[in-house]
Coordinates of C-alpha atoms in Angstrom, one line a residue:
M119 CA -4.5 -10.6 36.7
K120 CA -2.2 -8.1 34.8
K121 CA 1.4 -8.9 34.4
V122 CA 4.2 -6.2 33.6
I123 CA 7.0 -7.8 31.7
A124 CA 10.4 -6.1 31.3
L125 CA 11.9 -5.3 28.0
V126 CA 15.2 -4.0 26.9
L127 CA 14.1 -0.9 25.3
S128 CA 15.7 2.6 24.7
L129 CA 13.3 5.3 25.7
V130 CA 10.3 3.2 25.2
M131 CA 7.8 2.5 27.7
V132 CA 6.1 -0.8 27.1
L133 CA 2.5 -1.0 28.6
G134 CA 1.2 -3.5 30.9
L135 CA 0.0 -6.6 29.7
L136 CA -3.7 -6.3 28.2
A137 CA -5.4 -9.4 29.7
G138 CA -9.0 -9.8 29.4
C139 CA -11.8 -12.2 29.4
G140 CA -15.8 -11.7 28.5
N141 CA -18.7 -13.4 30.6
K142 CA -20.7 -13.9 27.5
Q143 CA -19.1 -16.1 24.8
S144 CA -20.2 -17.1 21.3
D145 CA -19.6 -20.6 20.1
S146 CA -16.6 -19.6 18.5
D147 CA -15.1 -17.9 21.4
K148 CA -16.0 -20.9 23.8
K149 CA -13.8 -22.9 21.0
K150 CA -10.9 -20.7 21.5
D151 CA -11.1 -21.1 25.2
E152 CA -10.5 -24.7 25.0
K153 CA -7.2 -24.1 23.1
D154 CA -4.0 -23.6 25.2
Y155 CA -2.8 -19.9 24.0
S156 CA 0.0 -19.5 26.7
N157 CA 2.8 -19.8 24.1
V158 CA 1.3 -16.9 22.3
K159 CA 2.9 -13.5 22.8
I160 CA 2.0 -10.4 20.8
G161 CA 3.8 -7.2 20.6
V162 CA 2.7 -4.4 18.8
M163 CA 4.7 -1.1 18.3
L164 CA 3.2 2.4 17.4
S165 CA 5.0 5.4 16.3
G166 CA 2.3 7.5 17.4
S167 CA 0.1 7.9 20.5
A168 CA -2.2 5.1 21.4
N169 CA -5.2 7.5 21.8
D170 CA -4.7 9.6 18.9
G171 CA -8.3 8.9 17.5
G172 CA -6.8 7.7 14.4
W173 CA -4.5 5.5 13.0
S174 CA -2.4 4.4 16.1
Q175 CA -5.3 3.9 18.1
M176 CA -6.5 1.5 15.7
A177 CA -3.6 -0.8 16.4
A178 CA -3.7 -0.3 19.9
D179 CA -7.4 -1.3 19.9
A180 CA -6.5 -4.6 17.9
A181 CA -3.7 -5.3 20.4
K182 CA -6.7 -4.9 23.0
A183 CA -8.9 -7.2 21.3
A184 CA -6.1 -9.7 20.8
S185 CA -5.9 -10.0 24.5
K186 CA -9.5 -11.2 24.8
D187 CA -9.6 -13.2 21.6
Y188 CA -6.8 -15.3 22.9
P189 CA -7.2 -16.3 26.4
G190 CA -3.7 -16.9 28.3
S191 CA -1.9 -15.1 25.6
T192 CA 0.4 -12.1 26.3
V193 CA -0.1 -8.9 24.8
N194 CA 1.6 -5.7 25.2
Y195 CA 2.0 -2.4 22.9
S196 CA 4.8 0.2 22.9
E197 CA 3.6 3.9 22.0
S198 CA 5.2 6.9 20.5
I199 CA 8.4 5.2 19.4
S200 CA 11.0 7.3 18.1
A201 CA 12.8 6.2 14.7
T202 CA 16.2 5.7 16.6
D203 CA 14.3 3.0 18.7
Y204 CA 12.9 1.0 16.2
E205 CA 15.5 -1.9 16.2
S206 CA 15.7 -1.9 19.6
T207 CA 12.2 -2.3 20.6
M208 CA 11.7 -5.2 18.1
R209 CA 14.8 -6.6 19.4
G210 CA 13.6 -6.2 22.8
Y211 CA 10.2 -8.1 22.0
A212 CA 11.9 -11.0 20.4
D213 CA 14.4 -11.5 23.5
A214 CA 11.5 -11.4 25.5
G215 CA 10.0 -14.6 23.8
Y216 CA 7.4 -12.9 21.9
T217 CA 6.2 -14.9 19.0
I218 CA 4.3 -12.2 16.9
I219 CA 5.7 -8.6 16.5
V220 CA 3.6 -6.2 14.6
S221 CA 5.0 -2.7 13.6
H222 CA 2.3 -0.4 12.7
G223 CA 3.2 1.8 9.7
A224 CA 5.8 1.6 6.7
E225 CA 8.2 3.8 8.8
F226 CA 9.2 0.5 10.6
L227 CA 9.8 -1.6 7.4
D228 CA 13.7 -1.1 7.2
A229 CA 14.2 -2.0 10.7
A230 CA 11.9 -5.1 10.3
K231 CA 13.8 -6.3 7.5
L232 CA 16.8 -6.1 9.3
V233 CA 15.9 -7.4 12.7
S234 CA 13.8 -10.5 11.5
K235 CA 16.5 -12.2 9.4
E236 CA 18.1 -12.3 13.4
Y237 CA 14.8 -14.1 14.6
P238 CA 13.8 -16.6 11.8
N239 CA 11.4 -18.4 14.3
I240 CA 9.6 -15.1 14.9
T241 CA 6.4 -13.8 12.8
F242 CA 7.2 -10.3 11.8
I243 CA 4.4 -8.0 10.4
C244 CA 4.8 -4.5 9.1
T245 CA 1.5 -2.6 8.2
S246 CA 1.4 -0.1 5.5
A247 CA 4.0 -1.9 3.7
Q248 CA 4.5 -2.4 -0.1
S249 CA 6.8 -5.4 0.7
G250 CA 7.7 -8.4 3.0
Q251 CA 10.5 -10.7 3.1
E252 CA 11.2 -14.4 3.4
P253 CA 10.7 -16.3 5.5
N254 CA 9.1 -14.7 8.3
L255 CA 8.1 -11.0 7.4
T256 CA 4.9 -10.1 6.0
G257 CA 4.3 -6.5 4.7
I258 CA 0.5 -5.6 4.6
D259 CA -0.8 -2.8 2.7
F260 CA -4.4 -2.0 3.6
A261 CA -5.2 -1.1 0.2
T262 CA -3.4 2.6 0.6
Y263 CA -3.8 3.2 -3.3
Q264 CA -7.4 2.4 -3.1
L265 CA -7.9 4.5 -0.3
G266 CA -6.5 7.7 -2.2
F267 CA -8.3 6.4 -5.5
L268 CA -11.8 6.9 -3.5
N269 CA -10.4 10.3 -1.6
G270 CA -9.5 11.3 -5.4
A271 CA -12.8 10.7 -6.8
A272 CA -14.8 12.5 -4.1
C273 CA -12.4 15.6 -4.6
A274 CA -12.8 15.6 -8.1
M275 CA -16.5 15.4 -8.4
A276 CA -16.9 18.3 -5.5
T277 CA -14.1 20.8 -6.7
K278 CA -15.2 23.8 -8.7
T279 CA -11.7 25.2 -9.2
K280 CA -10.4 22.0 -10.3
K281 CA -7.5 22.3 -7.6
I282 CA -7.1 19.6 -5.1
G283 CA -4.8 19.5 -2.0
A284 CA -3.8 16.3 -0.7
V285 CA -2.0 16.6 2.6
G286 CA 0.4 13.6 3.6
S287 CA 2.4 13.2 6.9
N288 CA 5.9 11.8 5.9
E289 CA 7.1 11.0 2.2
I290 CA 7.1 7.5 2.8
D291 CA 6.3 4.7 0.3
S292 CA 2.6 4.1 1.9
I293 CA 1.7 7.9 1.9
I294 CA 3.1 8.3 -1.8
A295 CA 0.8 5.4 -2.9
W296 CA -1.8 7.3 -1.3
C297 CA -1.2 10.4 -3.0
N298 CA -0.7 8.7 -6.3
G299 CA -4.1 7.4 -5.8
V300 CA -5.5 10.8 -5.2
I301 CA -4.0 12.0 -8.6
A302 CA -4.9 8.8 -10.5
C303 CA -8.8 9.0 -9.8
A304 CA -8.9 12.8 -9.9
K305 CA -7.6 12.7 -13.1
Y306 CA -9.9 9.6 -14.0
I307 CA -13.1 11.8 -13.1
D308 CA -11.8 15.2 -14.6
P309 CA -8.5 15.1 -16.7
E310 CA -8.4 18.9 -16.0
C311 CA -8.1 18.5 -12.4
E312 CA -4.9 19.5 -10.4
V313 CA -3.6 17.8 -7.7
F314 CA -1.1 19.5 -5.2
P315 CA 0.7 16.8 -2.7
V316 CA 1.9 18.4 0.5
Y317 CA 4.3 16.3 3.3
T318 CA 3.9 17.8 6.6
G319 CA 6.8 15.7 8.2
S320 CA 5.1 15.1 11.2
Y321 CA 2.0 12.3 12.6
D322 CA 1.1 14.6 15.4
D323 CA 1.6 18.1 14.9
A324 CA -1.7 19.7 13.8
L325 CA -0.1 23.2 13.4
K326 CA 2.0 21.7 10.3
A327 CA -1.1 20.7 8.7
K328 CA -3.0 23.8 9.1
Q329 CA 0.2 25.7 7.4
A330 CA -0.2 23.1 4.7
V331 CA -3.7 24.1 4.1
D332 CA -3.1 27.9 4.0
A333 CA -0.4 27.4 1.5
L334 CA -2.8 25.2 -0.6
Q335 CA -5.5 27.8 -0.4
Q336 CA -3.1 30.5 -2.0
K337 CA -2.7 28.1 -5.1
G338 CA -6.4 28.3 -5.5
V339 CA -7.4 24.7 -3.8
D340 CA -10.9 24.8 -2.9
I341 CA -10.9 21.2 -1.6
V342 CA -8.2 18.9 0.8
T343 CA -7.9 15.6 1.7
Q344 CA -5.5 14.3 4.0
N345 CA -4.0 11.2 5.5
A346 CA -1.5 12.3 8.2
D347 CA -2.6 10.5 11.4
A348 CA -3.4 13.2 14.2
C349 CA -1.3 16.0 12.2
G350 CA -4.5 15.7 9.8
V351 CA -6.7 16.9 12.4
G352 CA -5.5 20.5 11.7
A353 CA -6.1 20.0 8.1
V354 CA -10.0 19.5 8.9
Q355 CA -9.9 22.4 11.4
E356 CA -8.2 24.7 8.9
C357 CA -10.7 23.9 6.0
D358 CA -13.5 25.0 8.4
A359 CA -11.6 28.2 9.2
L360 CA -10.8 29.1 5.8
G361 CA -14.5 28.0 4.4
L362 CA -12.7 24.9 2.0
M363 CA -14.2 21.5 1.6
N364 CA -12.6 18.3 2.8
V365 CA -12.6 14.7 2.5
G366 CA -11.4 12.4 5.3
A367 CA -9.2 9.4 5.1
V368 CA -8.5 6.4 7.5
S369 CA -11.0 7.4 10.2
D370 CA -14.2 8.8 10.5
Q371 CA -13.1 12.9 10.1
T372 CA -16.7 14.0 9.5
T373 CA -17.0 14.3 13.2
I374 CA -14.0 16.9 13.6
G375 CA -15.1 19.5 11.5
E376 CA -18.2 20.7 9.6
S377 CA -16.1 21.2 6.2
C378 CA -15.5 17.1 6.0
F379 CA -18.6 15.8 4.0
I380 CA -17.4 12.3 3.7
S381 CA -14.5 10.0 4.7
V382 CA -13.0 7.0 3.2
I383 CA -12.3 4.6 6.2
Q384 CA -9.2 2.4 6.4
D385 CA -10.0 0.0 9.1
A386 CA -6.4 -0.9 10.4
Q387 CA -8.0 -2.5 13.4
L388 CA -9.7 -5.1 11.5
G389 CA -6.7 -5.6 9.0
I390 CA -4.3 -6.2 12.1
T391 CA -6.8 -8.4 13.9
T392 CA -7.0 -10.6 10.8
A393 CA -3.5 -10.3 10.2
I394 CA -2.5 -11.5 14.1
E395 CA -5.2 -14.3 13.4
Q396 CA -4.0 -15.9 10.6
A397 CA -0.2 -15.6 12.1
V398 CA -1.8 -17.5 15.4
E399 CA -3.4 -20.0 13.0
G400 CA 0.1 -20.4 11.0
T401 CA -1.5 -19.7 7.7
L402 CA -0.2 -16.1 7.4
K403 CA 2.5 -15.8 4.6
P404 CA 5.6 -14.0 4.4
G405 CA 6.0 -11.4 1.5
F406 CA 3.3 -8.9 0.2
V407 CA -0.4 -8.8 1.6
S408 CA -3.0 -6.7 0.4
M409 CA -6.3 -6.1 2.4
G410 CA -9.0 -3.8 1.1
A411 CA -12.7 -3.3 0.5
S412 CA -13.2 -7.0 -0.1
V413 CA -12.1 -7.8 3.4
G414 CA -14.2 -4.7 5.0
V415 CA -10.8 -2.7 5.4
I416 CA -11.8 0.1 3.0
T417 CA -15.5 1.6 3.4
L418 CA -17.2 5.0 3.0
T419 CA -19.0 6.8 5.6
G420 CA -22.1 8.5 5.1
Y421 CA -22.3 12.2 4.1
A422 CA -22.4 15.1 6.7
G423 CA -21.5 18.6 7.6
K424 CA -22.4 21.7 5.9
Y425 CA -21.1 20.3 2.3
A426 CA -23.3 17.0 2.9
D427 CA -25.2 17.8 -0.6
V428 CA -22.2 19.2 -2.3
L429 CA -22.1 15.8 -4.6
S430 CA -25.3 15.1 -6.8
K431 CA -27.2 12.1 -6.6
E432 CA -25.6 10.9 -9.6
Q433 CA -21.8 11.8 -8.2
K434 CA -22.7 9.8 -5.0
A435 CA -23.9 6.7 -6.9
T436 CA -20.5 7.1 -9.0
L437 CA -18.4 7.2 -6.0
Q438 CA -20.6 4.2 -4.4
D439 CA -20.0 2.3 -7.9
L440 CA -16.3 3.0 -7.5
W441 CA -16.2 1.6 -4.0
Q442 CA -18.2 -1.5 -5.1
K443 CA -15.8 -2.2 -7.9
S444 CA -12.7 -2.0 -5.5
Y445 CA -14.7 -4.7 -3.7
D446 CA -15.6 -7.0 -6.4
G447 CA -12.5 -6.3 -8.7
V448 CA -9.0 -7.5 -8.9
D449 CA -7.3 -9.1 -5.7
L450 CA -3.8 -7.6 -6.2
S451 CA -2.3 -9.7 -3.4
T452 CA -3.3 -13.0 -5.8
L453 CA -0.8 -11.5 -8.8
V454 CA 2.0 -13.8 -9.9
V455 CA 4.3 -12.8 -12.8
K456 CA 6.7 -15.3 -13.8
Q457 CA 9.6 -14.9 -15.9
D458 CA 11.0 -17.9 -17.6
G459 CA 9.0 -19.9 -14.9
V460 CA 10.4 -18.1 -12.1
A461 CA 8.0 -16.0 -9.9
V462 CA 8.6 -12.2 -9.9
A463 CA 9.1 -10.4 -6.3
S464 CA 6.0 -8.6 -5.9
S465 CA 8.1 -5.7 -4.8
A466 CA 9.4 -5.4 -8.2
I467 CA 6.1 -4.9 -9.8
T468 CA 4.4 -1.5 -10.2
S469 CA 0.4 -1.6 -10.1
T470 CA -1.4 1.3 -11.2
A471 CA -5.2 1.6 -10.9
I472 CA -7.3 2.1 -14.2
A473 CA -10.9 2.2 -14.7
N474 CA -12.2 -1.5 -13.7
G475 CA -8.6 -2.7 -13.1
Y476 CA -5.1 -2.1 -12.7
Q477 CA -2.0 -1.4 -15.2
V478 CA 0.7 -3.7 -13.9
T479 CA 4.5 -3.0 -15.2
Y480 CA 7.5 -5.0 -14.4
T481 CA 11.0 -4.3 -15.6
P482 CA 14.0 -6.7 -15.0
A483 CA 16.5 -5.5 -12.7
T484 CA 19.3 -7.2 -15.1
A485 CA 19.5 -7.4 -18.7
L486 CA 17.8 -10.7 -20.2
K487 CA 20.2 -12.9 -21.9
D488 CA 20.0 -13.6 -25.7
G489 CA 17.4 -16.4 -26.5
S490 CA 13.7 -17.1 -25.9
H491 CA 12.0 -15.7 -22.7
T492 CA 8.2 -16.6 -21.6
V493 CA 6.3 -14.5 -19.4
T494 CA 3.2 -15.6 -17.5
V495 CA 0.4 -13.7 -15.5
D496 CA -2.1 -15.0 -13.1
C497 CA -4.4 -13.3 -11.1
R498 CA -7.8 -13.9 -9.1
D499 CA -10.7 -11.4 -8.1
H500 CA -11.8 -10.8 -4.7
D501 CA -14.3 -13.6 -5.1
G502 CA -11.6 -16.1 -6.0
N503 CA -12.5 -16.4 -9.4
A504 CA -9.2 -17.1 -11.7
A505 CA -8.4 -15.1 -14.7
A506 CA -7.4 -17.0 -17.7
Q507 CA -3.7 -17.1 -17.5
K508 CA -2.0 -15.0 -20.4
T509 CA 1.5 -15.6 -21.7
T510 CA 3.8 -14.0 -24.1
T511 CA 7.1 -15.7 -25.6
F512 CA 9.5 -13.2 -27.2
K513 CA 13.1 -13.4 -28.2
V514 CA 16.2 -11.4 -27.2
D515 CA 18.9 -10.7 -29.8
T516 CA 21.8 -8.5 -29.3
V517 CA 24.1 -10.2 -31.9
P518 CA 24.1 -7.9 -35.4
P519 CA 24.3 -9.8 -38.5
T520 CA 27.3 -9.8 -40.6
L521 CA 27.8 -8.3 -43.9
T522 CA 30.1 -8.8 -46.9
I523 CA 30.2 -6.7 -50.1
T524 CA 31.8 -8.6 -53.2
A525 CA 31.0 -5.9 -55.8
P526 CA 32.0 -3.4 -56.6
V527 CA 35.5 -4.2 -55.2
A528 CA 37.0 -1.8 -52.7
G529 CA 39.2 0.9 -54.6
L530 CA 37.6 0.0 -58.2
I531 CA 38.4 3.1 -61.0
T532 CA 35.9 2.4 -64.0
A533 CA 34.3 4.5 -66.9
S534 CA 31.1 2.6 -66.6
P535 CA 28.2 4.9 -65.1
A536 CA 26.4 1.5 -64.0
Q537 CA 27.4 -0.6 -61.5
T538 CA 25.8 -3.6 -59.4
V539 CA 26.4 -3.7 -55.9
A540 CA 26.4 -7.6 -54.5
G541 CA 27.2 -8.9 -51.3
T542 CA 26.3 -11.4 -48.8
T543 CA 24.6 -11.1 -45.1
N544 CA 24.3 -13.6 -42.4
D545 CA 22.6 -13.5 -39.1
A546 CA 22.8 -16.8 -37.0
T547 CA 19.9 -15.8 -34.4
S548 CA 17.4 -14.0 -36.4
S549 CA 16.0 -13.7 -39.7
P550 CA 15.0 -12.0 -42.3
V551 CA 17.5 -9.1 -42.4
T552 CA 16.7 -5.5 -43.5
I553 CA 19.3 -4.4 -45.9
S554 CA 19.6 -0.8 -47.0
I555 CA 21.9 0.6 -49.7
T556 CA 23.0 4.5 -49.9
L557 CA 24.8 6.0 -52.5
N558 CA 27.5 8.5 -51.8

């Protein structure tokens, strides 16, 4: 039986309850049936269409799956939400008694940070977010940098002009991270490669992506990769029309056009399903969480289209090896940096992929006080193996030493060509002191 709930939403239509149950069930499904999920109410928010064939549809499909996974629960999603309605939509779900609210995309993060404070007993999840917020907002990054890194690798190995186009939707944190990944790996594969990022400002206007590809071709670009939801379809189509090569991202875009010879999949449906499961079980932690190749969110498709053999066997093996290292490598979600025994917020840490790992940077927001300080770093790989803790201790000293000149005395007039310079120096906080004497 389907039920329709009324939410106080502005210009947003909430779809009917996605209730469902299967006839054939596994043992795990039967165990779920034994539990009472009537108190679980899940709302999913989409900025795009639930039928866009890509990013938004993955979240809608996750919502549909949740209605089957948790018998008796209430699951709804809202699609094509405008930016002016982000907050009202969230409050609508919260006021209607929803226990888990998923906003799909980094564009929702600011609204989620604001509204989650008003409802501390509700679990808020924001995908493609580079940060979360205590005590009830989890920001999940589906390894967007990792996605871009692999896109950049495929492009750098295929290009002949050494010029690569990267078409993103809006200039938000997640898409910027993806572009940075493309740039980093393109330079890693070939330092002479140039990457030209372009932001269309749209998630669904294919014409804007086509125009972006036209402009990139004028710059000598011979291969394009895109992360722009339904808008990105236009990029593949224009690459077909212009004879450019293409590398897909997020969904399998080799099915859209002959120019796309491989796609790097970012399985948001799997990531959201995993997050919802943890939220229902009460194991989802607030703050920043990363899900990538190690949990099956980032995968590679097979090769297809007219450029299926543009990469040599060795290059294809290199791309597969890079994916494997992403699978086996450092789990950034376990990275803990402590300054003087206090954990640093994940949002204050910058991580940049390098060969076989990451370069991590942290700059304190405020100046450190004088005295001794200790920084510790802990991390694990995706198999759970802990690295040996690294520690460094250093001293901050902003107090200058005191100097006194005792000879020659100030204003001395003498016929002697030889003079001895004497004096004292003192530094209460550090030593030794370096002294320089300059004559005239």
